[in-house]
Amino acid sequence: MAARTINRRGLVLGLCLGLAFCFGRLGPAHAADDGFMRFVASLWPDAEKAGVTRATFETQTRDLKPDYKLPDLILPGRPKTGAPSQAEFVQVPADYVKEARIARLAVDGQQLASKYHDTLAAIERRFGVPGTIILAIWGRETDYGRYQLPYDGLTVLATQAYVGRRKDQYRNEFIEALKLIQHGDVTRKGLRTSWGGATGLTQFLPSELAKHGVDFDKDGHINIWTSVPDALASAAQQLVNKGWQRGIRWAYEVKAPPRADCTGGRA
């Protein structure tokens, strides 16, 4: 009997220690999630001012959870890694513009230029941006829509607003995303983004879409996820709003003198 009592006590003690260990391990995570939910709730006044209804806010945030694996977050105990460097700024140009990849995009682009000839011509007449430029943007951003964006948009935007390096920016992006869902331009399921919150065939942040989006197919929605006309026209409008000038080439081919010094010195 004494042995059984000791064994039972040992078992109870072991269970208590195990539970204490588990709660010790889980406690901070639960506390962090509680903090996240309080943060999300604190966004309601700004969302309401922006025109988001209470029903939309509650429905879209009810089961929202943070994703602490995203880059560019500031978390206790985690090194500040910052945002991943964009390939076009860190790779050797020849590596970034690989001939085989560009050749494939060019072949696909020629086919799409034929398929969307009328749409591209209409976009160029309205905005002054050649169809080839818009197709190049589409190809580079999402491989003409073949690249599947990996993240839930609201999760990304809320997490970045909560513990990201650019909190104020992402607070606004989160609210703009709620407005897109509320207006029916995209569903929550359809709002897939990059880790930084860019979305759609031509990769817009929600606030950029609010500024430059175009309902080119005239169906009452600015749909850059499944409407190619809307996505391409929005890209053209964004270029125009940021300084694109009709009839001026975006680049000119030049030949450097034989003795040109490309290291920063003089020829």
Short mmCIF file of N, CA and C in Angstrom, two decimals, residues 13-189:
data_model
loop_
_atom_site.label_atom_id
_atom_site.label_comp_id
_atom_site.label_asym_id
_atom_site.label_seq_id
_atom_site.Cartn_x
_atom_site.Cartn_y
_atom_site.Cartn_z
N LEU A 13 2.91 14.10 -9.11
CA LEU A 13 3.96 15.11 -9.16
C LEU A 13 4.51 15.25 -10.57
N GLY A 14 4.69 14.10 -11.23
CA GLY A 14 5.20 14.14 -12.60
C GLY A 14 4.25 14.86 -13.53
N LEU A 15 2.93 14.55 -13.38
CA LEU A 15 1.94 15.23 -14.22
C LEU A 15 1.92 16.72 -13.97
N CYS A 16 2.01 17.10 -12.68
CA CYS A 16 2.01 18.53 -12.35
C CYS A 16 3.21 19.24 -12.95
N LEU A 17 4.38 18.59 -12.83
CA LEU A 17 5.58 19.19 -13.40
C LEU A 17 5.46 19.29 -14.92
N GLY A 18 4.90 18.22 -15.51
CA GLY A 18 4.73 18.25 -16.97
C GLY A 18 3.80 19.35 -17.42
N LEU A 19 2.67 19.49 -16.70
CA LEU A 19 1.72 20.55 -17.04
C LEU A 19 2.32 21.92 -16.83
N ALA A 20 3.07 22.05 -15.73
CA ALA A 20 3.71 23.35 -15.47
C ALA A 20 4.68 23.68 -16.59
N PHE A 21 5.41 22.67 -17.05
CA PHE A 21 6.37 22.88 -18.14
C PHE A 21 5.64 23.30 -19.42
N CYS A 22 4.52 22.56 -19.69
CA CYS A 22 3.77 22.88 -20.91
C CYS A 22 3.18 24.27 -20.85
N PHE A 23 2.57 24.63 -19.72
CA PHE A 23 1.99 25.96 -19.61
C PHE A 23 3.06 27.02 -19.66
N GLY A 24 4.23 26.69 -19.13
CA GLY A 24 5.34 27.65 -19.20
C GLY A 24 5.77 27.87 -20.63
N ARG A 25 5.70 26.76 -21.42
CA ARG A 25 6.07 26.87 -22.82
C ARG A 25 4.99 27.59 -23.63
N LEU A 26 3.71 27.29 -23.30
CA LEU A 26 2.62 27.84 -24.09
C LEU A 26 2.21 29.23 -23.65
N GLY A 27 2.48 29.57 -22.40
CA GLY A 27 2.01 30.83 -21.85
C GLY A 27 2.36 32.04 -22.68
N PRO A 28 3.64 32.24 -23.01
CA PRO A 28 4.02 33.41 -23.80
C PRO A 28 3.31 33.48 -25.14
N ALA A 29 3.14 32.30 -25.80
CA ALA A 29 2.48 32.30 -27.11
C ALA A 29 1.03 32.75 -26.96
N HIS A 30 0.35 32.21 -25.94
CA HIS A 30 -1.04 32.62 -25.72
C HIS A 30 -1.11 34.11 -25.39
N ALA A 31 -0.15 34.58 -24.57
CA ALA A 31 -0.14 35.99 -24.22
C ALA A 31 0.07 36.85 -25.45
N ALA A 32 0.97 36.39 -26.33
CA ALA A 32 1.25 37.14 -27.56
C ALA A 32 0.00 37.19 -28.44
N ASP A 33 -0.72 36.05 -28.55
CA ASP A 33 -1.92 36.02 -29.38
C ASP A 33 -3.01 36.90 -28.78
N ASP A 34 -3.13 36.90 -27.45
CA ASP A 34 -4.09 37.78 -26.80
C ASP A 34 -3.74 39.24 -27.10
N GLY A 35 -2.47 39.55 -27.06
CA GLY A 35 -2.03 40.90 -27.40
C GLY A 35 -2.34 41.24 -28.84
N PHE A 36 -2.19 40.27 -29.72
CA PHE A 36 -2.49 40.48 -31.13
C PHE A 36 -3.97 40.78 -31.32
N MET A 37 -4.83 40.01 -30.64
CA MET A 37 -6.26 40.23 -30.79
C MET A 37 -6.68 41.58 -30.22
N ARG A 38 -6.05 41.98 -29.11
CA ARG A 38 -6.35 43.31 -28.56
C ARG A 38 -5.92 44.39 -29.55
N PHE A 39 -4.78 44.17 -30.20
CA PHE A 39 -4.31 45.13 -31.19
C PHE A 39 -5.28 45.23 -32.35
N VAL A 40 -5.71 44.08 -32.87
CA VAL A 40 -6.65 44.08 -33.99
C VAL A 40 -7.94 44.81 -33.60
N ALA A 41 -8.43 44.54 -32.39
CA ALA A 41 -9.65 45.23 -31.93
C ALA A 41 -9.46 46.73 -31.86
N SER A 42 -8.23 47.16 -31.55
CA SER A 42 -7.97 48.60 -31.44
C SER A 42 -8.02 49.31 -32.79
N LEU A 43 -8.02 48.54 -33.89
CA LEU A 43 -8.06 49.14 -35.22
C LEU A 43 -9.48 49.54 -35.63
N TRP A 44 -10.48 49.08 -34.88
CA TRP A 44 -11.86 49.33 -35.26
C TRP A 44 -12.19 50.81 -35.45
N PRO A 45 -11.83 51.72 -34.54
CA PRO A 45 -12.22 53.12 -34.76
C PRO A 45 -11.71 53.68 -36.09
N ASP A 46 -10.47 53.38 -36.44
CA ASP A 46 -9.94 53.86 -37.72
C ASP A 46 -10.64 53.19 -38.89
N ALA A 47 -10.93 51.90 -38.75
CA ALA A 47 -11.63 51.18 -39.82
C ALA A 47 -13.02 51.77 -40.03
N GLU A 48 -13.70 52.08 -38.92
CA GLU A 48 -15.04 52.66 -39.02
C GLU A 48 -14.99 54.01 -39.73
N LYS A 49 -14.00 54.83 -39.40
CA LYS A 49 -13.86 56.13 -40.06
C LYS A 49 -13.62 55.98 -41.56
N ALA A 50 -12.95 54.87 -41.93
CA ALA A 50 -12.64 54.65 -43.34
C ALA A 50 -13.81 54.05 -44.10
N GLY A 51 -14.89 53.70 -43.39
CA GLY A 51 -16.07 53.19 -44.06
C GLY A 51 -16.30 51.70 -43.94
N VAL A 52 -15.49 51.04 -43.12
CA VAL A 52 -15.68 49.60 -42.90
C VAL A 52 -16.84 49.40 -41.93
N THR A 53 -17.74 48.48 -42.26
CA THR A 53 -18.87 48.22 -41.37
C THR A 53 -18.44 47.31 -40.22
N ARG A 54 -19.21 47.37 -39.14
CA ARG A 54 -18.91 46.52 -37.99
C ARG A 54 -19.02 45.04 -38.37
N ALA A 55 -19.99 44.72 -39.20
CA ALA A 55 -20.18 43.33 -39.62
C ALA A 55 -18.95 42.82 -40.38
N THR A 56 -18.45 43.63 -41.30
CA THR A 56 -17.25 43.23 -42.05
C THR A 56 -16.07 43.06 -41.12
N PHE A 57 -15.88 44.02 -40.23
CA PHE A 57 -14.73 43.98 -39.32
C PHE A 57 -14.77 42.73 -38.45
N GLU A 58 -15.91 42.45 -37.86
CA GLU A 58 -16.00 41.30 -36.95
C GLU A 58 -15.86 39.98 -37.71
N THR A 59 -16.49 39.90 -38.86
CA THR A 59 -16.42 38.66 -39.64
C THR A 59 -15.00 38.35 -40.09
N GLN A 60 -14.28 39.36 -40.56
CA GLN A 60 -12.95 39.14 -41.12
C GLN A 60 -11.85 39.05 -40.07
N THR A 61 -12.11 39.49 -38.86
CA THR A 61 -11.06 39.45 -37.83
C THR A 61 -11.32 38.42 -36.75
N ARG A 62 -12.47 37.78 -36.78
CA ARG A 62 -12.88 36.89 -35.68
C ARG A 62 -11.86 35.78 -35.43
N ASP A 63 -11.40 35.12 -36.47
CA ASP A 63 -10.46 34.00 -36.32
C ASP A 63 -9.06 34.33 -36.80
N LEU A 64 -8.75 35.60 -36.87
CA LEU A 64 -7.45 36.02 -37.38
C LEU A 64 -6.34 35.66 -36.39
N LYS A 65 -5.26 35.11 -36.90
CA LYS A 65 -4.10 34.76 -36.07
C LYS A 65 -2.85 35.35 -36.70
N PRO A 66 -1.87 35.72 -35.89
CA PRO A 66 -0.63 36.29 -36.45
C PRO A 66 0.26 35.22 -37.05
N ASP A 67 1.11 35.61 -37.95
CA ASP A 67 2.12 34.71 -38.52
C ASP A 67 3.49 35.26 -38.17
N TYR A 68 4.08 34.73 -37.11
CA TYR A 68 5.36 35.24 -36.62
C TYR A 68 6.56 34.72 -37.42
N LYS A 69 6.28 33.94 -38.47
CA LYS A 69 7.37 33.46 -39.31
C LYS A 69 7.66 34.40 -40.48
N LEU A 70 6.85 35.42 -40.63
CA LEU A 70 7.07 36.39 -41.71
C LEU A 70 8.38 37.13 -41.51
N PRO A 71 9.03 37.54 -42.59
CA PRO A 71 10.23 38.37 -42.45
C PRO A 71 9.87 39.81 -42.09
N ASP A 72 10.87 40.57 -41.75
CA ASP A 72 10.73 42.01 -41.49
C ASP A 72 9.90 42.31 -40.26
N LEU A 73 9.90 41.39 -39.26
CA LEU A 73 9.19 41.62 -38.01
C LEU A 73 10.19 41.98 -36.91
N ILE A 74 9.72 42.70 -35.92
CA ILE A 74 10.55 43.04 -34.76
C ILE A 74 9.98 42.29 -33.56
N LEU A 75 10.61 41.18 -33.21
CA LEU A 75 10.13 40.33 -32.13
C LEU A 75 11.21 40.16 -31.06
N PRO A 76 10.82 40.14 -29.79
CA PRO A 76 11.80 39.92 -28.72
C PRO A 76 12.53 38.60 -28.91
N GLY A 77 13.85 38.65 -28.82
CA GLY A 77 14.64 37.44 -28.94
C GLY A 77 14.95 37.03 -30.36
N ARG A 78 14.38 37.73 -31.33
CA ARG A 78 14.67 37.39 -32.73
C ARG A 78 15.58 38.44 -33.33
N PRO A 79 16.64 38.02 -34.02
CA PRO A 79 17.53 39.00 -34.65
C PRO A 79 16.77 39.84 -35.67
N LYS A 80 17.15 41.08 -35.82
CA LYS A 80 16.52 41.94 -36.81
C LYS A 80 17.07 41.60 -38.19
N THR A 81 16.31 40.84 -38.92
CA THR A 81 16.76 40.41 -40.24
C THR A 81 16.38 41.41 -41.33
N GLY A 82 15.33 42.18 -41.08
CA GLY A 82 14.87 43.11 -42.10
C GLY A 82 14.17 42.40 -43.23
N ALA A 83 13.83 43.15 -44.24
CA ALA A 83 13.14 42.59 -45.40
C ALA A 83 14.13 41.88 -46.31
N PRO A 84 13.71 40.78 -46.94
CA PRO A 84 14.58 40.14 -47.92
C PRO A 84 14.92 41.12 -49.03
N SER A 85 16.16 41.10 -49.46
CA SER A 85 16.59 42.02 -50.52
C SER A 85 15.93 41.66 -51.84
N GLN A 86 15.52 42.67 -52.60
CA GLN A 86 14.92 42.43 -53.90
C GLN A 86 16.00 42.00 -54.87
N ALA A 87 15.67 40.99 -55.65
CA ALA A 87 16.67 40.38 -56.53
C ALA A 87 17.29 41.40 -57.50
N GLU A 88 16.46 42.33 -58.00
CA GLU A 88 16.98 43.27 -58.99
C GLU A 88 18.00 44.23 -58.42
N PHE A 89 18.07 44.33 -57.07
CA PHE A 89 19.02 45.24 -56.46
C PHE A 89 20.30 44.56 -55.98
N VAL A 90 20.29 43.24 -55.89
CA VAL A 90 21.45 42.54 -55.32
C VAL A 90 22.10 41.57 -56.29
N GLN A 91 21.36 41.11 -57.28
CA GLN A 91 21.95 40.17 -58.23
C GLN A 91 22.73 40.90 -59.31
N VAL A 92 23.70 40.18 -59.86
CA VAL A 92 24.37 40.68 -61.07
C VAL A 92 23.30 40.80 -62.15
N PRO A 93 23.28 41.92 -62.90
CA PRO A 93 22.23 42.10 -63.91
C PRO A 93 22.04 40.91 -64.83
N ALA A 94 23.14 40.29 -65.24
CA ALA A 94 23.04 39.14 -66.15
C ALA A 94 22.33 37.96 -65.50
N ASP A 95 22.46 37.84 -64.15
CA ASP A 95 21.77 36.76 -63.44
C ASP A 95 20.29 37.08 -63.27
N TYR A 96 20.00 38.34 -63.00
CA TYR A 96 18.61 38.74 -62.81
C TYR A 96 17.82 38.64 -64.11
N VAL A 97 18.44 39.08 -65.20
CA VAL A 97 17.79 39.05 -66.51
C VAL A 97 18.36 37.86 -67.29
N LYS A 98 18.09 36.68 -66.83
CA LYS A 98 18.61 35.49 -67.49
C LYS A 98 17.94 35.30 -68.84
N GLU A 99 18.78 35.04 -69.83
CA GLU A 99 18.29 35.00 -71.21
C GLU A 99 17.21 33.95 -71.41
N ALA A 100 17.41 32.76 -70.81
CA ALA A 100 16.43 31.69 -71.02
C ALA A 100 15.07 32.06 -70.43
N ARG A 101 15.09 32.66 -69.24
CA ARG A 101 13.82 33.05 -68.61
C ARG A 101 13.15 34.17 -69.40
N ILE A 102 13.94 35.15 -69.81
CA ILE A 102 13.38 36.26 -70.59
C ILE A 102 12.82 35.75 -71.91
N ALA A 103 13.52 34.79 -72.52
CA ALA A 103 13.04 34.23 -73.79
C ALA A 103 11.69 33.53 -73.59
N ARG A 104 11.55 32.80 -72.49
CA ARG A 104 10.27 32.13 -72.23
C ARG A 104 9.17 33.15 -72.00
N LEU A 105 9.46 34.18 -71.19
CA LEU A 105 8.46 35.21 -70.94
C LEU A 105 8.09 35.93 -72.24
N ALA A 106 9.06 36.11 -73.12
CA ALA A 106 8.80 36.79 -74.39
C ALA A 106 7.84 35.97 -75.26
N VAL A 107 8.08 34.66 -75.31
CA VAL A 107 7.20 33.78 -76.10
C VAL A 107 5.78 33.83 -75.55
N ASP A 108 5.66 33.69 -74.24
CA ASP A 108 4.34 33.75 -73.60
C ASP A 108 3.71 35.13 -73.80
N GLY A 109 4.54 36.18 -73.70
CA GLY A 109 4.04 37.53 -73.88
C GLY A 109 3.50 37.77 -75.28
N GLN A 110 4.14 37.19 -76.29
CA GLN A 110 3.67 37.34 -77.66
C GLN A 110 2.29 36.69 -77.84
N GLN A 111 2.11 35.54 -77.20
CA GLN A 111 0.83 34.86 -77.29
C GLN A 111 -0.26 35.68 -76.58
N LEU A 112 0.08 36.23 -75.42
CA LEU A 112 -0.89 37.02 -74.67
C LEU A 112 -1.16 38.35 -75.37
N ALA A 113 -0.17 38.89 -76.06
CA ALA A 113 -0.37 40.13 -76.81
C ALA A 113 -1.42 39.93 -77.90
N SER A 114 -1.41 38.74 -78.48
CA SER A 114 -2.41 38.42 -79.50
C SER A 114 -3.78 38.19 -78.85
N LYS A 115 -3.79 37.45 -77.75
CA LYS A 115 -5.04 37.13 -77.07
C LYS A 115 -5.74 38.38 -76.56
N TYR A 116 -4.96 39.31 -76.00
CA TYR A 116 -5.54 40.52 -75.41
C TYR A 116 -5.27 41.76 -76.25
N HIS A 117 -5.18 41.57 -77.56
CA HIS A 117 -4.84 42.67 -78.46
C HIS A 117 -5.77 43.86 -78.29
N ASP A 118 -7.06 43.62 -78.32
CA ASP A 118 -8.02 44.72 -78.24
C ASP A 118 -7.94 45.43 -76.89
N THR A 119 -7.79 44.66 -75.82
CA THR A 119 -7.69 45.26 -74.48
C THR A 119 -6.44 46.11 -74.36
N LEU A 120 -5.32 45.59 -74.83
CA LEU A 120 -4.06 46.33 -74.75
C LEU A 120 -4.10 47.59 -75.60
N ALA A 121 -4.72 47.51 -76.76
CA ALA A 121 -4.85 48.68 -77.63
C ALA A 121 -5.71 49.74 -76.95
N ALA A 122 -6.79 49.32 -76.31
CA ALA A 122 -7.66 50.27 -75.62
C ALA A 122 -6.95 50.92 -74.44
N ILE A 123 -6.14 50.14 -73.72
CA ILE A 123 -5.37 50.68 -72.60
C ILE A 123 -4.36 51.71 -73.09
N GLU A 124 -3.69 51.41 -74.21
CA GLU A 124 -2.71 52.36 -74.74
C GLU A 124 -3.39 53.65 -75.21
N ARG A 125 -4.56 53.54 -75.82
CA ARG A 125 -5.26 54.75 -76.26
C ARG A 125 -5.64 55.62 -75.06
N ARG A 126 -6.06 54.99 -73.99
CA ARG A 126 -6.53 55.75 -72.83
C ARG A 126 -5.39 56.30 -71.98
N PHE A 127 -4.36 55.50 -71.76
CA PHE A 127 -3.30 55.88 -70.81
C PHE A 127 -1.97 56.25 -71.47
N GLY A 128 -1.80 55.87 -72.73
CA GLY A 128 -0.53 56.18 -73.41
C GLY A 128 0.60 55.24 -73.05
N VAL A 129 0.30 54.12 -72.40
CA VAL A 129 1.32 53.15 -72.04
C VAL A 129 1.23 51.97 -73.02
N PRO A 130 2.31 51.66 -73.74
CA PRO A 130 2.26 50.56 -74.70
C PRO A 130 1.94 49.22 -74.04
N GLY A 131 1.24 48.38 -74.79
CA GLY A 131 0.89 47.07 -74.27
C GLY A 131 2.08 46.22 -73.90
N THR A 132 3.18 46.39 -74.62
CA THR A 132 4.38 45.61 -74.33
C THR A 132 4.91 45.90 -72.92
N ILE A 133 4.80 47.15 -72.50
CA ILE A 133 5.26 47.53 -71.16
C ILE A 133 4.39 46.88 -70.10
N ILE A 134 3.08 46.91 -70.31
CA ILE A 134 2.16 46.34 -69.33
C ILE A 134 2.32 44.83 -69.26
N LEU A 135 2.50 44.20 -70.41
CA LEU A 135 2.72 42.75 -70.41
C LEU A 135 4.01 42.38 -69.70
N ALA A 136 5.03 43.21 -69.86
CA ALA A 136 6.30 42.95 -69.19
C ALA A 136 6.14 43.01 -67.67
N ILE A 137 5.36 43.98 -67.20
CA ILE A 137 5.10 44.09 -65.76
C ILE A 137 4.37 42.85 -65.26
N TRP A 138 3.33 42.45 -65.98
CA TRP A 138 2.57 41.26 -65.60
C TRP A 138 3.47 40.03 -65.55
N GLY A 139 4.31 39.88 -66.58
CA GLY A 139 5.19 38.72 -66.64
C GLY A 139 6.19 38.68 -65.50
N ARG A 140 6.75 39.83 -65.18
CA ARG A 140 7.76 39.88 -64.12
C ARG A 140 7.16 39.75 -62.73
N GLU A 141 5.97 40.30 -62.54
CA GLU A 141 5.37 40.30 -61.20
C GLU A 141 4.86 38.92 -60.80
N THR A 142 4.10 38.27 -61.68
CA THR A 142 3.50 36.98 -61.29
C THR A 142 3.60 35.92 -62.38
N ASP A 143 4.57 36.08 -63.29
CA ASP A 143 4.73 35.08 -64.36
C ASP A 143 3.41 34.89 -65.10
N TYR A 144 2.78 36.02 -65.46
CA TYR A 144 1.49 36.04 -66.15
C TYR A 144 0.41 35.28 -65.36
N GLY A 145 0.49 35.39 -64.05
CA GLY A 145 -0.53 34.79 -63.20
C GLY A 145 -0.26 33.35 -62.81
N ARG A 146 0.82 32.78 -63.31
CA ARG A 146 1.11 31.39 -62.95
C ARG A 146 1.65 31.26 -61.53
N TYR A 147 2.32 32.31 -61.04
CA TYR A 147 2.86 32.26 -59.69
C TYR A 147 1.73 32.43 -58.68
N GLN A 148 1.59 31.46 -57.80
CA GLN A 148 0.53 31.49 -56.81
C GLN A 148 1.05 32.16 -55.53
N LEU A 149 0.47 33.29 -55.17
CA LEU A 149 0.91 34.02 -53.98
C LEU A 149 0.64 33.18 -52.74
N PRO A 150 1.61 33.11 -51.81
CA PRO A 150 1.55 32.07 -50.76
C PRO A 150 0.81 32.41 -49.48
N TYR A 151 0.48 33.68 -49.23
CA TYR A 151 -0.01 34.06 -47.90
C TYR A 151 -1.44 34.57 -47.91
N ASP A 152 -2.12 34.35 -46.77
CA ASP A 152 -3.41 34.98 -46.54
C ASP A 152 -3.19 36.47 -46.30
N GLY A 153 -3.85 37.30 -47.10
CA GLY A 153 -3.56 38.73 -47.09
C GLY A 153 -3.81 39.41 -45.76
N LEU A 154 -4.96 39.16 -45.14
CA LEU A 154 -5.26 39.83 -43.87
C LEU A 154 -4.29 39.41 -42.78
N THR A 155 -3.88 38.15 -42.79
CA THR A 155 -2.90 37.68 -41.80
C THR A 155 -1.59 38.45 -41.94
N VAL A 156 -1.13 38.58 -43.17
CA VAL A 156 0.12 39.30 -43.42
C VAL A 156 0.02 40.75 -42.97
N LEU A 157 -1.03 41.43 -43.41
CA LEU A 157 -1.15 42.87 -43.13
C LEU A 157 -1.34 43.14 -41.64
N ALA A 158 -2.13 42.30 -40.97
CA ALA A 158 -2.34 42.50 -39.53
C ALA A 158 -1.07 42.20 -38.75
N THR A 159 -0.35 41.15 -39.12
CA THR A 159 0.89 40.81 -38.42
C THR A 159 1.93 41.91 -38.61
N GLN A 160 2.07 42.40 -39.83
CA GLN A 160 3.03 43.47 -40.09
C GLN A 160 2.64 44.75 -39.35
N ALA A 161 1.35 44.99 -39.23
CA ALA A 161 0.90 46.18 -38.49
C ALA A 161 1.15 46.03 -36.99
N TYR A 162 1.15 44.81 -36.51
CA TYR A 162 1.31 44.54 -35.08
C TYR A 162 2.77 44.54 -34.66
N VAL A 163 3.62 43.81 -35.37
CA VAL A 163 5.02 43.68 -34.95
C VAL A 163 5.99 43.89 -36.10
N GLY A 164 5.55 44.49 -37.18
CA GLY A 164 6.42 44.74 -38.31
C GLY A 164 7.26 46.00 -38.13
N ARG A 165 8.16 46.19 -39.05
CA ARG A 165 9.06 47.34 -38.99
C ARG A 165 8.35 48.62 -39.45
N ARG A 166 7.27 48.46 -40.21
CA ARG A 166 6.54 49.62 -40.73
C ARG A 166 5.08 49.55 -40.28
N LYS A 167 4.88 49.63 -39.00
CA LYS A 167 3.56 49.41 -38.41
C LYS A 167 2.49 50.37 -38.94
N ASP A 168 2.81 51.65 -38.98
CA ASP A 168 1.81 52.65 -39.39
C ASP A 168 1.35 52.41 -40.82
N GLN A 169 2.29 52.08 -41.69
CA GLN A 169 1.93 51.82 -43.07
C GLN A 169 0.96 50.64 -43.17
N TYR A 170 1.25 49.58 -42.43
CA TYR A 170 0.44 48.38 -42.56
C TYR A 170 -0.90 48.48 -41.84
N ARG A 171 -1.02 49.34 -40.85
CA ARG A 171 -2.34 49.60 -40.28
C ARG A 171 -3.29 50.06 -41.39
N ASN A 172 -2.82 51.00 -42.20
CA ASN A 172 -3.63 51.52 -43.29
C ASN A 172 -3.88 50.44 -44.35
N GLU A 173 -2.84 49.63 -44.67
CA GLU A 173 -3.01 48.59 -45.67
C GLU A 173 -4.06 47.58 -45.22
N PHE A 174 -4.07 47.25 -43.93
CA PHE A 174 -5.04 46.29 -43.40
C PHE A 174 -6.46 46.83 -43.57
N ILE A 175 -6.67 48.08 -43.25
CA ILE A 175 -7.99 48.68 -43.38
C ILE A 175 -8.42 48.75 -44.84
N GLU A 176 -7.49 49.10 -45.72
CA GLU A 176 -7.81 49.14 -47.15
C GLU A 176 -8.18 47.76 -47.67
N ALA A 177 -7.53 46.73 -47.14
CA ALA A 177 -7.86 45.37 -47.55
C ALA A 177 -9.26 44.99 -47.11
N LEU A 178 -9.65 45.40 -45.90
CA LEU A 178 -11.02 45.16 -45.44
C LEU A 178 -12.03 45.82 -46.37
N LYS A 179 -11.72 47.00 -46.85
CA LYS A 179 -12.63 47.71 -47.76
C LYS A 179 -12.76 46.97 -49.10
N LEU A 180 -11.67 46.38 -49.57
CA LEU A 180 -11.73 45.60 -50.81
C LEU A 180 -12.68 44.42 -50.66
N ILE A 181 -12.57 43.72 -49.52
CA ILE A 181 -13.43 42.58 -49.27
C ILE A 181 -14.88 43.03 -49.11
N GLN A 182 -15.08 44.10 -48.38
CA GLN A 182 -16.44 44.61 -48.14
C GLN A 182 -17.12 45.01 -49.45
N HIS A 183 -16.35 45.61 -50.34
CA HIS A 183 -16.93 46.07 -51.60
C HIS A 183 -17.18 44.93 -52.58
N GLY A 184 -16.63 43.76 -52.28
CA GLY A 184 -16.83 42.62 -53.17
C GLY A 184 -15.83 42.54 -54.30
N ASP A 185 -14.76 43.33 -54.23
CA ASP A 185 -13.75 43.27 -55.27
C ASP A 185 -12.97 41.96 -55.20
N VAL A 186 -12.83 41.41 -54.00
CA VAL A 186 -12.11 40.16 -53.79
C VAL A 186 -12.68 39.49 -52.54
N THR A 187 -12.63 38.18 -52.50
CA THR A 187 -13.04 37.46 -51.30
C THR A 187 -11.85 37.31 -50.36
N ARG A 188 -12.14 36.98 -49.12
CA ARG A 188 -11.04 36.73 -48.18
C ARG A 188 -10.14 35.61 -48.71
N LYS A 189 -10.73 34.56 -49.23
CA LYS A 189 -9.96 33.45 -49.78
C LYS A 189 -9.12 33.89 -50.97
#
